[in-house]
Amino acid sequence: MKPAGRLDVVPWSNDAAVRTLFDALGGSGIAARFVGGWVRDAVRGEPLTNEPDLAVDKPPETVMLALKAARIKVVPTGLKHGTVTAVIAGAPYELTTLRRDVETDGRHAVVAFTDDWLEDASRRDFTFNALYADLDGTIYDPFDGRTDLAQARVRFIGDPDLRITEDRLRILRFFRFHTWFGRAPFDAAGFEACRRNAGSLRGLSGERVRKELLRLLQAPAPADTVAAMREAAILDHWLPECDGTARLRALIAREDRPDALRRLASILAADADATTIGKRLKLSTQESLRLDVMLAADPVIDVAGGPTAWRAQIYALGGNLYADRLLLAVDVPGDWRAALAMARAWTPPELPVSGGDALKLGLKPGPKVGALIEAVERWWIDGDFAADRAACLAELERLVRAAP
Ligand code: ATP
Ligand code: MG
């Protein structure tokens, strides 16, 4: 594979960890090149995002030995696929041996290691994902990915149908990369192949699908892509609950920071079941619970009620979930910007009395204690959290005396 120019700016040129890594590999006769995200970032002149991927021309065992000899921590993250992860100063570097596919079934590939860079490039998905860069910024670009990147075109390497048959996840990756780096219209050959093969997506694992979908939704402006995917039946199996992008567009216009899970909630029908979706997409328990809160009919966020109402609901939901529901609510009257700012800035206080205080007043442990404390809490919230401990204790005493 011949060099195809140099980076104008080499963003890792002063990175000591990168230097350490290349010294260790080079010292053992292993050639390494960046590939994927970091090279795209560097070519576009953007700051480096995500985690670095590198391709190396020796088998993973050789790479592990070289790193260990240089006292670099190394984790065998996917030996079968040729991947090991070096950890330097806490940062991971994924090193994958050059490979070619021996067997593919649309979901998994059996790979053979090779020392042929072009062979490795040919099994990658899109032209700009087969861009490589050396430590010194020399670029290798066997499929003219730089032109496609500059023209905002996501183009499959080789025949799109064939490449999708090898690994159907590439359908979702096509849309993911289009959302980040493409511009309308879609590359027609790629889009039509995705549409034709949409039915094959059902055979994928939830984890792989989730990763691509969430990365897609995290992009600056994913709504048009989501709409196109829905029309092309790409979402039929994995997100049949998707009912359009109107709320996603409204959310994006309002949100203070992009959040893929919240954006996911915004494209789901009101009666979508968070638990079902969580299981299907292998969301974590925490993500599923958050999705559940975002999809629930209640509580309706009372923006018009002003700061007192905002504080009461922020206290009940917590600032983050409150912000989720507020941002997802459409057409709410009132100053939602101020409510959002409060959710971000205000830490709800803790109720200054507890069950122990009720016991000290002579009550026996039991449900009555809980009910009394809840009553004090309601009174404290209604008073906009102004009452201090002494005042709350006085209210508790009053309620105890008033109780029959
Ligand atoms: P990101 O910045 O989001 O990590 P990336 O391009 O680095 O983007 P990865 O998923 O980390 O994407 O994959 C690294 C590289 O491995 C890709 O650029 C591509 O060359 C190759 N690759 C990953 N998944 C596939 C796939 N399913 N089919 C073909 N090539 C793939
Ligand atoms: Mg990557």
Short mmCIF file of C-alpha atoms and ligand atoms in Angstrom, two decimals:
data_model
loop_
_atom_site.label_atom_id
_atom_site.label_comp_id
_atom_site.label_asym_id
_atom_site.label_seq_id
_atom_site.Cartn_x
_atom_site.Cartn_y
_atom_site.Cartn_z
CA MET A 1 0.00 0.00 0.00
CA LYS A 2 1.55 3.27 -1.10
CA PRO A 3 1.64 6.46 0.98
CA ALA A 4 -0.92 9.03 -0.14
CA GLY A 5 0.35 12.24 1.36
CA ARG A 6 0.71 13.54 4.87
CA LEU A 7 -1.49 15.06 7.51
CA ASP A 8 -1.18 18.85 7.66
CA VAL A 9 -1.25 18.64 11.43
CA VAL A 10 -0.37 15.44 13.28
CA PRO A 11 -2.52 15.67 16.41
CA TRP A 12 -0.66 12.92 18.30
CA SER A 13 2.82 14.29 17.52
CA ASN A 14 3.46 15.47 21.08
CA ASP A 15 1.57 12.69 22.82
CA ALA A 16 4.01 10.90 25.13
CA ALA A 17 1.79 7.82 25.51
CA VAL A 18 1.54 7.40 21.73
CA ARG A 19 5.32 7.72 21.50
CA THR A 20 5.75 5.07 24.21
CA LEU A 21 3.40 2.74 22.35
CA PHE A 22 5.12 3.11 18.97
CA ASP A 23 8.57 2.77 20.56
CA ALA A 24 7.52 -0.51 22.17
CA LEU A 25 6.04 -1.89 18.96
CA GLY A 26 8.78 -0.59 16.67
CA GLY A 27 11.44 -2.01 18.97
CA SER A 28 10.03 -5.46 18.23
CA GLY A 29 9.74 -4.89 14.51
CA ILE A 30 5.97 -4.34 14.56
CA ALA A 31 4.56 -1.70 12.22
CA ALA A 32 1.50 0.14 13.53
CA ARG A 33 -0.85 2.65 11.95
CA PHE A 34 -3.85 4.49 13.26
CA VAL A 35 -7.10 3.63 11.50
CA GLY A 36 -10.76 4.58 11.96
CA GLY A 37 -11.95 7.44 14.14
CA TRP A 38 -8.65 9.15 14.95
CA VAL A 39 -7.57 9.24 11.31
CA ARG A 40 -10.92 10.68 10.22
CA ASP A 41 -10.61 13.33 12.94
CA ALA A 42 -7.03 14.14 11.94
CA VAL A 43 -7.85 14.35 8.23
CA ARG A 44 -10.79 16.64 8.95
CA GLY A 45 -8.60 18.79 11.19
CA GLU A 46 -10.89 18.16 14.15
CA PRO A 47 -9.93 17.34 17.74
CA LEU A 48 -9.47 13.63 18.38
CA THR A 49 -12.62 11.96 19.68
CA ASN A 50 -13.46 8.48 20.92
CA GLU A 51 -10.81 5.87 21.47
CA PRO A 52 -7.91 5.16 19.15
CA ASP A 53 -7.84 2.06 16.95
CA LEU A 54 -4.59 0.86 15.45
CA ALA A 55 -3.73 -1.81 12.92
CA VAL A 56 -0.54 -3.82 13.45
CA ASP A 57 1.25 -6.18 11.08
CA LYS A 58 2.11 -9.01 13.52
CA PRO A 59 -0.07 -11.57 15.33
CA PRO A 60 -1.62 -10.60 18.68
CA GLU A 61 0.70 -12.87 20.70
CA THR A 62 3.73 -11.07 19.26
CA VAL A 63 2.12 -7.73 20.04
CA MET A 64 1.43 -8.81 23.64
CA LEU A 65 5.04 -9.92 24.13
CA ALA A 66 6.37 -6.64 22.73
CA LEU A 67 4.17 -4.59 25.03
CA LYS A 68 4.95 -6.68 28.08
CA ALA A 69 8.67 -6.40 27.36
CA ALA A 70 8.21 -2.63 27.43
CA ARG A 71 6.27 -2.92 30.73
CA ILE A 72 3.08 -1.67 29.08
CA LYS A 73 -0.15 -3.05 30.48
CA VAL A 74 -1.93 -5.15 27.87
CA VAL A 75 -5.36 -6.77 27.97
CA PRO A 76 -6.22 -9.62 25.55
CA THR A 77 -9.59 -8.10 24.63
CA GLY A 78 -10.28 -10.23 21.53
CA LEU A 79 -7.40 -12.54 20.72
CA LYS A 80 -9.47 -14.62 18.29
CA HIS A 81 -10.11 -11.51 16.21
CA GLY A 82 -6.56 -10.27 16.64
CA THR A 83 -7.33 -7.52 19.12
CA VAL A 84 -5.37 -6.61 22.23
CA THR A 85 -5.68 -3.39 24.21
CA ALA A 86 -2.64 -1.53 25.48
CA VAL A 87 -3.28 0.73 28.45
CA ILE A 88 -0.91 3.67 28.83
CA ALA A 89 -1.44 6.37 31.44
CA GLY A 90 -4.97 5.03 31.88
CA ALA A 91 -5.86 5.41 28.18
CA PRO A 92 -6.72 2.38 26.02
CA TYR A 93 -5.21 1.75 22.60
CA GLU A 94 -6.92 -1.01 20.65
CA LEU A 95 -4.42 -2.86 18.48
CA THR A 96 -5.80 -5.20 15.86
CA THR A 97 -3.69 -7.45 13.67
CA LEU A 98 -4.15 -7.06 9.91
CA ARG A 99 -6.70 -9.62 8.81
CA ARG A 100 -8.84 -10.95 6.08
CA ASP A 101 -12.15 -12.74 6.31
CA VAL A 102 -12.03 -16.47 5.81
CA GLU A 103 -15.68 -17.11 6.49
CA THR A 104 -18.61 -14.81 7.13
CA ASP A 105 -22.22 -15.57 7.98
CA GLY A 106 -23.60 -12.06 8.21
CA ARG A 107 -22.98 -11.80 11.92
CA HIS A 108 -19.60 -13.29 12.80
CA ALA A 109 -16.44 -13.60 10.80
CA VAL A 110 -13.68 -16.16 10.96
CA VAL A 111 -10.53 -14.20 10.23
CA ALA A 112 -7.00 -15.04 9.23
CA PHE A 113 -4.10 -12.78 10.12
CA THR A 114 -2.07 -11.30 7.31
CA ASP A 115 0.75 -8.83 6.82
CA ASP A 116 -0.89 -7.33 3.74
CA TRP A 117 -2.22 -3.86 4.47
CA LEU A 118 -4.39 -3.76 1.36
CA GLU A 119 -6.06 -7.02 2.30
CA ASP A 120 -6.85 -5.52 5.70
CA ALA A 121 -8.17 -2.33 4.12
CA SER A 122 -10.46 -4.31 1.80
CA ARG A 123 -12.41 -5.91 4.63
CA ARG A 124 -13.22 -2.56 6.26
CA ASP A 125 -16.66 -1.12 5.69
CA PHE A 126 -16.47 2.39 4.20
CA THR A 127 -13.82 4.13 2.15
CA PHE A 128 -12.98 6.67 4.85
CA ASN A 129 -12.73 3.92 7.44
CA ALA A 130 -9.83 2.43 5.49
CA LEU A 131 -7.68 5.51 5.98
CA TYR A 132 -4.48 4.75 7.89
CA ALA A 133 -1.93 7.13 9.37
CA ASP A 134 1.58 6.52 10.68
CA LEU A 135 3.07 8.00 13.79
CA ASP A 136 4.67 10.72 11.66
CA GLY A 137 1.42 11.53 9.84
CA THR A 138 1.95 9.68 6.57
CA ILE A 139 -1.44 8.73 5.18
CA TYR A 140 -2.52 5.61 3.33
CA ASP A 141 -5.80 5.85 1.50
CA PRO A 142 -6.36 2.88 -0.82
CA PHE A 143 -10.02 3.67 -1.64
CA ASP A 144 -9.85 7.45 -1.83
CA GLY A 145 -11.67 7.87 1.45
CA ARG A 146 -10.39 11.42 1.80
CA THR A 147 -12.40 12.53 -1.22
CA ASP A 148 -15.53 10.87 0.16
CA LEU A 149 -14.93 12.44 3.57
CA ALA A 150 -14.46 15.86 1.97
CA GLN A 151 -17.61 15.38 -0.09
CA ALA A 152 -19.53 14.03 2.90
CA ARG A 153 -20.29 10.74 1.18
CA VAL A 154 -20.45 7.38 2.95
CA ARG A 155 -19.41 4.82 0.40
CA PHE A 156 -19.08 1.07 0.91
CA ILE A 157 -15.80 -0.51 -0.09
CA GLY A 158 -16.77 -2.91 -2.86
CA ASP A 159 -20.27 -4.08 -3.65
CA PRO A 160 -22.68 -2.86 -0.93
CA ASP A 161 -24.96 -5.94 -1.09
CA LEU A 162 -22.00 -8.27 -0.76
CA ARG A 163 -20.49 -6.29 2.10
CA ILE A 164 -23.83 -6.31 3.92
CA THR A 165 -24.19 -10.04 3.39
CA GLU A 166 -20.81 -10.49 5.09
CA ASP A 167 -21.90 -8.43 8.09
CA ARG A 168 -25.38 -6.96 8.24
CA LEU A 169 -24.40 -4.60 11.06
CA ARG A 170 -22.89 -2.52 8.26
CA ILE A 171 -26.44 -1.38 7.43
CA LEU A 172 -26.63 0.41 10.75
CA ARG A 173 -23.04 1.60 10.45
CA PHE A 174 -23.89 3.11 7.06
CA PHE A 175 -26.55 5.26 8.70
CA ARG A 176 -24.40 5.98 11.74
CA PHE A 177 -21.50 7.28 9.67
CA HIS A 178 -23.84 9.17 7.37
CA THR A 179 -25.27 10.98 10.36
CA TRP A 180 -21.85 12.05 11.58
CA PHE A 181 -19.95 12.64 8.35
CA GLY A 182 -22.43 12.51 5.48
CA ARG A 183 -24.63 15.03 3.80
CA ALA A 184 -27.91 14.45 1.98
CA PRO A 185 -28.51 12.71 -0.31
CA PHE A 186 -27.33 9.28 0.80
CA ASP A 187 -24.94 7.45 -1.47
CA ALA A 188 -27.66 5.85 -3.60
CA ALA A 189 -26.05 2.45 -4.11
CA GLY A 190 -25.38 2.11 -0.39
CA PHE A 191 -28.82 3.27 0.66
CA GLU A 192 -30.65 0.96 -1.73
CA ALA A 193 -28.57 -2.00 -0.59
CA CYS A 194 -29.44 -1.20 3.01
CA ARG A 195 -33.10 -0.99 2.13
CA ARG A 196 -33.00 -4.31 0.26
CA ASN A 197 -31.28 -6.04 3.16
CA ALA A 198 -33.22 -4.44 6.02
CA GLY A 199 -34.93 -7.73 6.85
CA SER A 200 -31.61 -9.37 7.67
CA LEU A 201 -31.05 -7.06 10.64
CA ARG A 202 -33.17 -9.24 12.87
CA GLY A 203 -30.35 -11.76 13.13
CA LEU A 204 -28.01 -9.38 14.96
CA SER A 205 -27.25 -9.25 18.67
CA GLY A 206 -28.87 -6.55 20.78
CA GLU A 207 -25.50 -5.28 22.02
CA ARG A 208 -24.14 -4.53 18.56
CA VAL A 209 -27.39 -2.90 17.48
CA ARG A 210 -27.58 -0.78 20.63
CA LYS A 211 -24.05 0.51 20.19
CA GLU A 212 -24.68 1.64 16.61
CA LEU A 213 -28.11 3.12 17.33
CA LEU A 214 -26.94 5.11 20.33
CA ARG A 215 -23.86 6.39 18.50
CA LEU A 216 -26.11 7.45 15.65
CA LEU A 217 -28.50 9.25 17.98
CA GLN A 218 -25.60 11.05 19.67
CA ALA A 219 -24.69 12.83 16.41
CA PRO A 220 -25.39 16.57 16.11
CA ALA A 221 -28.44 16.21 13.82
CA PRO A 222 -29.78 12.65 13.56
CA ALA A 223 -33.46 13.33 12.82
CA ASP A 224 -33.33 13.14 9.01
CA THR A 225 -31.40 9.89 9.17
CA VAL A 226 -33.87 8.38 11.61
CA ALA A 227 -36.75 9.39 9.35
CA ALA A 228 -35.04 7.84 6.32
CA MET A 229 -34.29 4.66 8.25
CA ARG A 230 -37.87 4.37 9.33
CA GLU A 231 -39.10 4.80 5.78
CA ALA A 232 -36.63 2.20 4.51
CA ALA A 233 -37.89 -0.28 7.13
CA ILE A 234 -34.48 -0.35 8.84
CA LEU A 235 -36.07 0.10 12.27
CA ASP A 236 -38.92 -2.37 11.81
CA HIS A 237 -37.37 -5.17 13.80
CA TRP A 238 -35.32 -3.37 16.46
CA LEU A 239 -37.51 -0.34 17.09
CA PRO A 240 -41.05 -0.99 15.85
CA GLU A 241 -42.15 1.49 18.55
CA CYS A 242 -40.57 4.35 16.58
CA ASP A 243 -43.39 6.65 15.53
CA GLY A 244 -41.57 9.53 13.87
CA THR A 245 -39.08 12.30 14.50
CA ALA A 246 -41.23 15.33 15.37
CA ARG A 247 -40.43 15.10 19.07
CA LEU A 248 -36.78 14.36 18.36
CA ARG A 249 -36.56 17.56 16.33
CA ALA A 250 -38.25 19.54 19.10
CA LEU A 251 -35.93 17.96 21.68
CA ILE A 252 -32.80 18.80 19.70
CA ALA A 253 -33.92 22.41 19.39
CA ARG A 254 -34.17 22.64 23.18
CA GLU A 255 -31.65 20.29 24.76
CA ASP A 256 -28.63 21.75 26.55
CA ARG A 257 -26.53 18.69 25.72
CA PRO A 258 -27.07 15.74 23.38
CA ASP A 259 -28.06 12.52 25.07
CA ALA A 260 -28.60 9.39 23.00
CA LEU A 261 -30.96 7.63 25.41
CA ARG A 262 -33.17 10.70 25.79
CA ARG A 263 -33.23 11.08 22.03
CA LEU A 264 -34.21 7.42 21.79
CA ALA A 265 -37.13 8.08 24.12
CA SER A 266 -38.21 10.94 21.86
CA ILE A 267 -38.73 8.72 18.82
CA LEU A 268 -40.84 6.13 20.67
CA ALA A 269 -44.62 5.99 20.77
CA ALA A 270 -46.25 7.06 24.01
CA ASP A 271 -47.25 3.50 24.88
CA ALA A 272 -43.81 1.97 24.22
CA ASP A 273 -42.64 -0.34 26.98
CA ALA A 274 -39.22 0.55 28.37
CA THR A 275 -38.61 -2.90 29.84
CA THR A 276 -39.26 -4.64 26.52
CA ILE A 277 -37.01 -2.22 24.68
CA GLY A 278 -34.35 -2.48 27.38
CA LYS A 279 -34.28 -6.27 27.04
CA ARG A 280 -34.23 -6.16 23.26
CA LEU A 281 -31.38 -3.67 23.09
CA LYS A 282 -29.59 -5.07 26.14
CA LEU A 283 -29.70 -1.77 27.97
CA SER A 284 -28.26 -1.70 31.48
CA THR A 285 -30.72 -1.79 34.37
CA GLN A 286 -30.03 1.86 34.99
CA GLU A 287 -30.64 2.81 31.35
CA SER A 288 -33.89 0.82 31.29
CA LEU A 289 -35.13 2.52 34.43
CA ARG A 290 -34.26 5.91 33.02
CA LEU A 291 -36.06 5.10 29.78
CA ASP A 292 -39.04 4.00 31.85
CA VAL A 293 -39.16 7.35 33.67
CA MET A 294 -38.81 9.20 30.36
CA LEU A 295 -41.67 7.25 28.73
CA ALA A 296 -44.06 7.28 31.69
CA ALA A 297 -47.24 9.33 31.43
CA ASP A 298 -46.65 10.83 34.89
CA PRO A 299 -45.69 13.11 36.42
CA VAL A 300 -46.62 15.90 34.03
CA ILE A 301 -43.98 18.59 34.43
CA ASP A 302 -45.58 21.77 35.75
CA VAL A 303 -43.53 24.55 34.20
CA ALA A 304 -46.20 27.22 34.50
CA GLY A 305 -46.25 26.73 38.30
CA GLY A 306 -42.98 28.64 38.59
CA PRO A 307 -39.95 28.06 40.84
CA THR A 308 -41.92 26.54 43.73
CA ALA A 309 -43.46 23.91 41.47
CA TRP A 310 -40.10 23.31 39.77
CA ARG A 311 -38.33 22.70 43.07
CA ALA A 312 -41.04 20.32 44.27
CA GLN A 313 -40.73 18.19 41.12
CA ILE A 314 -36.93 18.37 40.99
CA TYR A 315 -36.95 17.15 44.59
CA ALA A 316 -39.25 14.26 43.66
CA LEU A 317 -37.49 13.17 40.48
CA GLY A 318 -33.91 14.32 40.94
CA GLY A 319 -32.41 16.98 38.69
CA ASN A 320 -31.39 14.67 35.82
CA LEU A 321 -34.69 12.83 35.42
CA TYR A 322 -36.56 16.09 35.83
CA ALA A 323 -34.49 17.58 33.00
CA ASP A 324 -35.21 14.49 30.88
CA ARG A 325 -38.96 14.80 31.31
CA LEU A 326 -38.91 18.56 30.92
CA LEU A 327 -36.94 18.37 27.67
CA LEU A 328 -39.19 15.63 26.31
CA ALA A 329 -42.40 17.48 27.15
CA VAL A 330 -43.73 19.33 24.13
CA ASP A 331 -45.67 22.57 24.16
CA VAL A 332 -45.52 23.17 27.90
CA PRO A 333 -46.46 26.73 28.83
CA GLY A 334 -44.00 28.65 31.01
CA ASP A 335 -40.33 29.43 31.23
CA TRP A 336 -38.90 25.96 30.60
CA ARG A 337 -35.39 27.39 30.15
CA ALA A 338 -35.37 28.71 33.69
CA ALA A 339 -36.80 25.42 34.97
CA LEU A 340 -34.05 23.53 33.15
CA ALA A 341 -31.39 25.83 34.55
CA MET A 342 -32.72 25.16 38.03
CA ALA A 343 -32.68 21.40 37.46
CA ARG A 344 -29.02 21.65 36.46
CA ALA A 345 -27.93 23.97 39.26
CA TRP A 346 -30.09 23.31 42.32
CA THR A 347 -29.30 20.46 44.70
CA PRO A 348 -32.46 19.47 46.56
CA PRO A 349 -32.06 19.54 50.35
CA GLU A 350 -32.61 16.53 52.59
CA LEU A 351 -35.66 16.40 54.81
CA PRO A 352 -34.31 17.60 58.18
CA VAL A 353 -36.35 15.13 60.30
CA SER A 354 -36.59 11.35 60.27
CA GLY A 355 -38.41 8.43 61.87
CA GLY A 356 -36.03 8.59 64.83
CA ASP A 357 -37.40 12.00 65.76
CA ALA A 358 -40.93 10.59 65.84
CA LEU A 359 -39.82 7.76 68.14
CA LYS A 360 -38.26 10.29 70.50
CA LEU A 361 -41.69 11.86 70.77
CA GLY A 362 -42.95 8.57 72.18
CA LEU A 363 -44.35 6.90 69.07
CA LYS A 364 -44.01 3.14 68.61
CA PRO A 365 -42.21 1.94 65.46
CA GLY A 366 -44.68 1.13 62.72
CA PRO A 367 -46.45 2.42 59.63
CA LYS A 368 -47.80 5.41 61.52
CA VAL A 369 -44.27 6.79 61.88
CA GLY A 370 -43.74 6.61 58.12
CA ALA A 371 -47.07 8.32 57.46
CA LEU A 372 -46.24 11.13 59.88
CA ILE A 373 -42.83 11.76 58.37
CA GLU A 374 -44.42 11.80 54.93
CA ALA A 375 -46.92 14.36 56.13
CA VAL A 376 -44.12 16.55 57.46
CA GLU A 377 -42.31 16.13 54.15
CA ARG A 378 -45.36 17.26 52.19
CA TRP A 379 -45.72 20.29 54.45
CA TRP A 380 -41.99 21.06 54.06
CA ILE A 381 -42.21 20.80 50.25
CA ASP A 382 -45.39 22.94 50.16
CA GLY A 383 -43.44 25.55 52.11
CA ASP A 384 -40.80 25.50 49.37
CA PHE A 385 -38.21 23.79 51.62
CA ALA A 386 -37.93 26.89 53.80
CA ALA A 387 -38.54 25.16 57.14
CA ASP A 388 -35.36 24.23 59.04
CA ARG A 389 -34.97 21.32 61.43
CA ALA A 390 -36.48 23.14 64.37
CA ALA A 391 -39.52 24.12 62.35
CA CYS A 392 -39.93 20.60 60.95
CA LEU A 393 -39.67 19.16 64.47
CA ALA A 394 -42.34 21.58 65.65
CA GLU A 395 -44.61 20.52 62.79
CA LEU A 396 -43.96 16.87 63.61
CA GLU A 397 -44.90 17.49 67.25
CA ARG A 398 -48.04 19.33 66.18
CA LEU A 399 -49.08 16.41 63.98
CA VAL A 400 -48.36 13.86 66.72
CA ARG A 401 -50.52 15.81 69.17
CA ALA A 402 -53.27 16.31 66.60
CA ALA A 403 -53.32 12.61 65.74
CA PRO A 404 -56.15 10.66 67.38
P1 ATP B 1 -15.55 5.63 16.25
O1 ATP B 1 -14.82 6.92 16.24
O2 ATP B 1 -16.99 5.81 16.45
O3 ATP B 1 -14.93 4.60 17.12
P2 ATP B 1 -14.49 4.00 14.13
O4 ATP B 1 -14.40 4.17 12.66
O5 ATP B 1 -13.21 3.99 14.89
O6 ATP B 1 -15.46 5.10 14.72
P3 ATP B 1 -15.01 1.43 15.23
O7 ATP B 1 -16.32 0.75 15.44
O8 ATP B 1 -14.19 1.78 16.42
O9 ATP B 1 -15.31 2.70 14.34
O10 ATP B 1 -14.17 0.50 14.27
C1 ATP B 1 -12.82 0.81 13.94
C2 ATP B 1 -12.60 0.46 12.46
O11 ATP B 1 -12.77 -0.94 12.27
C3 ATP B 1 -13.55 1.13 11.50
O12 ATP B 1 -13.10 2.41 11.11
C4 ATP B 1 -13.55 0.16 10.34
O13 ATP B 1 -12.42 0.32 9.54
C5 ATP B 1 -13.43 -1.19 11.04
N1 ATP B 1 -14.74 -1.82 11.31
C6 ATP B 1 -15.42 -1.80 12.47
N2 ATP B 1 -16.56 -2.49 12.38
C7 ATP B 1 -16.62 -2.97 11.14
C8 ATP B 1 -17.55 -3.78 10.40
N3 ATP B 1 -18.67 -4.22 10.98
N4 ATP B 1 -17.25 -4.08 9.13
C9 ATP B 1 -16.11 -3.64 8.54
N5 ATP B 1 -15.20 -2.87 9.17
C10 ATP B 1 -15.44 -2.54 10.44
MG MG B 2 -13.06 3.53 17.01
#
